[in-house]
Short mmCIF file of C-alpha atoms in Angstrom, two decimals:
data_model
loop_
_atom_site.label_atom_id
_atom_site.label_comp_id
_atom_site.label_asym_id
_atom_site.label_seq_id
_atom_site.Cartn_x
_atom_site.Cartn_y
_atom_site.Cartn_z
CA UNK A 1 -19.02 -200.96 -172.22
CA UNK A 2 -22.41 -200.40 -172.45
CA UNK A 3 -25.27 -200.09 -169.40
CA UNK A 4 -26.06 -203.68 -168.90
CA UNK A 5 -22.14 -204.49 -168.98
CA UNK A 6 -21.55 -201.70 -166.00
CA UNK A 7 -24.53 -203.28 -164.11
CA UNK A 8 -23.44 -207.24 -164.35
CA UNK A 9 -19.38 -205.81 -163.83
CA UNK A 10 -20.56 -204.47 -160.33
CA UNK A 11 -23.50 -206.59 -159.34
CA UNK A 12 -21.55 -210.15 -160.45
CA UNK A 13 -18.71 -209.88 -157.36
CA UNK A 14 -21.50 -209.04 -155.09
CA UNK A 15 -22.95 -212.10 -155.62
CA UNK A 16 -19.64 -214.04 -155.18
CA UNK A 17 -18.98 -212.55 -152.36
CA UNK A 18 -22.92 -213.88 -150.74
CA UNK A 19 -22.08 -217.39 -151.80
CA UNK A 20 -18.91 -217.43 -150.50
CA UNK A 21 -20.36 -216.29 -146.88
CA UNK A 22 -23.29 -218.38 -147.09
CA UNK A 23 -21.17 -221.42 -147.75
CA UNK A 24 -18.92 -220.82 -145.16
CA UNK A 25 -22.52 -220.01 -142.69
CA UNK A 26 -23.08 -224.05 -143.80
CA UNK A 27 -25.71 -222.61 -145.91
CA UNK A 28 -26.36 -224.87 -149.14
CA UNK A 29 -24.55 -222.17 -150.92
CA UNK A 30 -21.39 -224.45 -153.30
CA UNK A 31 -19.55 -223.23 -155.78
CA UNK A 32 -21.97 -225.37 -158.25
CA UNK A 33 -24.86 -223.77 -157.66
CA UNK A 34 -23.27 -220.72 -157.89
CA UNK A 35 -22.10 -221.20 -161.06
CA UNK A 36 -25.31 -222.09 -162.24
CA UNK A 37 -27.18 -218.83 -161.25
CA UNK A 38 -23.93 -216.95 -162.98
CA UNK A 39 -24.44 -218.81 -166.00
CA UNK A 40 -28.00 -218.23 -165.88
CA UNK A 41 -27.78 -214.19 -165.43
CA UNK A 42 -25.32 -214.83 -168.33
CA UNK A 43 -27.85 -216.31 -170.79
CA UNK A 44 -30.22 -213.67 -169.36
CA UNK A 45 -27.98 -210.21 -170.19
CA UNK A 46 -26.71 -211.97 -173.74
CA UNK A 47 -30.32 -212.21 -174.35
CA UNK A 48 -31.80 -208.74 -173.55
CA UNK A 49 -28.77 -207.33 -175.06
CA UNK A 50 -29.86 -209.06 -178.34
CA UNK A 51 -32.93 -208.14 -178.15
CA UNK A 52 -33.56 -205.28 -181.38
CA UNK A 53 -33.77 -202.06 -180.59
CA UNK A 54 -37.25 -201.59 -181.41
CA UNK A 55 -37.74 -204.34 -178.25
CA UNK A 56 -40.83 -204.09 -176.12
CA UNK A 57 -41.42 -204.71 -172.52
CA UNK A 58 -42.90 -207.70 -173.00
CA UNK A 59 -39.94 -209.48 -175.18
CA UNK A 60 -37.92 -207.99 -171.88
CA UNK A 61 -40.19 -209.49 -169.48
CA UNK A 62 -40.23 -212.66 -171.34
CA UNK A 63 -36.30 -212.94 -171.02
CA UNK A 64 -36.78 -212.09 -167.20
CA UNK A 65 -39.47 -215.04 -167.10
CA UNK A 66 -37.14 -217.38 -168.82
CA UNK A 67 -34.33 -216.12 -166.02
CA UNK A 68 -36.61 -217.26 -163.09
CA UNK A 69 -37.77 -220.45 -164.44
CA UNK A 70 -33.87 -221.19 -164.42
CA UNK A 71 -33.39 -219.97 -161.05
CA UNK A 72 -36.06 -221.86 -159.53
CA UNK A 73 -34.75 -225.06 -161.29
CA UNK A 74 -31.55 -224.35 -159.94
CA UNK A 75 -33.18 -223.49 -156.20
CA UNK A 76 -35.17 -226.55 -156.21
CA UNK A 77 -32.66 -229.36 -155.62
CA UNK A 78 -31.48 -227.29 -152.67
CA UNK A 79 -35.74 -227.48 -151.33
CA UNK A 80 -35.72 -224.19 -152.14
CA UNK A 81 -33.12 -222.77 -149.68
CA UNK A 82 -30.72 -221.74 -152.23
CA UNK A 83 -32.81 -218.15 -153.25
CA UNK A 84 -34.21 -216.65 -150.36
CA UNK A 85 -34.25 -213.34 -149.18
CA UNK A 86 -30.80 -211.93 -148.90
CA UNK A 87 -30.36 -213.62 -152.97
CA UNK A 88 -33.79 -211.68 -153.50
CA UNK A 89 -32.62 -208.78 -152.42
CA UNK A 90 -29.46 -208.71 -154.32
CA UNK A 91 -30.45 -211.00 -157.37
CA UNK A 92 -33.80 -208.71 -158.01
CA UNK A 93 -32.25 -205.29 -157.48
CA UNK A 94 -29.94 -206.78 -160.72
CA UNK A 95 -32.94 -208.04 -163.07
CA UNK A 96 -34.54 -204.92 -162.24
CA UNK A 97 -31.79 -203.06 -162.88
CA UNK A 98 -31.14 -204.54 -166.38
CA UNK A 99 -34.30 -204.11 -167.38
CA UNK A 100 -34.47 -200.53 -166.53
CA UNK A 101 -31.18 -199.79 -168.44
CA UNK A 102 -33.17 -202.28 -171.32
CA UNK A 103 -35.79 -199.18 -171.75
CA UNK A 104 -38.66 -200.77 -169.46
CA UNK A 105 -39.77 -198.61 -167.25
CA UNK A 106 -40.51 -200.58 -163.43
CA UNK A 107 -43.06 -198.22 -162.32
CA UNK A 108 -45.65 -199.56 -164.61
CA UNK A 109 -44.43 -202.85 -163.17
CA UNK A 110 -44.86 -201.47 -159.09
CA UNK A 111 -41.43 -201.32 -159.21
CA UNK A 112 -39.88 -204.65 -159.99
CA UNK A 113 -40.71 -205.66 -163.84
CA UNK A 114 -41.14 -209.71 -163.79
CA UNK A 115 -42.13 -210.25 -160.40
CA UNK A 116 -45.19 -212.21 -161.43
CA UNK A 117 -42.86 -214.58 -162.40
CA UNK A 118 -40.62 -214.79 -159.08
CA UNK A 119 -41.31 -218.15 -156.74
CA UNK A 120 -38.32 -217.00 -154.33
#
């Protein structure tokens, strides 16, 4: 299992485990939505991970931009109070993650590469 695999294995339950508590808070948190954003980090990992070797940051930031525009289509329906800030805490700390284990390097990007493209 390679890096990215390791990351999604142990950051995928996590989020499971937020919807499932924010749907049960009466948050508009369903099991839909949910597996919409899975799907979407999904898409995301099988496209960095296909990414050739000889990648650069910005074909990684452009997969990271694609990953937001899907989460803010998915947030939208909800008025936006699907992703807020206990999803950007955990949701972030995972594309950031990736990323770093993709070769970028988040420093040069004050710590979270993509964030430009983040509306949540």
């Amino acid at each position: 299992m390679d890096k990215i695999d390791v990351i999604w294995s142990k950051a995928k339950p996590d989020i499971l485990e937020n919807w499932r508590d924010c749907q049960e808070a009466g948050l508009p948190h369903t099991p839909e939505n949910c597996k919409e954003v899975i799907e979407a980090f999904e898409r995301f990992i099988v496209s960095v991970k296909a990414l050739p070797s000889s990648h650069t940051d910005a074909e990684v930031l452009g997969q990271i931009q694609t990953l937001y525009k899907t989460l803010d289509a998915i947030n939208e329906p909800t008025d936006n109070a699907l992703l807020e800030t206990d999803e950007r805490g955990l949701l972030v700390t995972i594309i950031v993650d990736i990323a770093e284990a993709a070769g970028v390097d988040s420093e040069k990007y004050d710590g979270e590469p993509g964030g430009e493209f983040r509306n949540f």
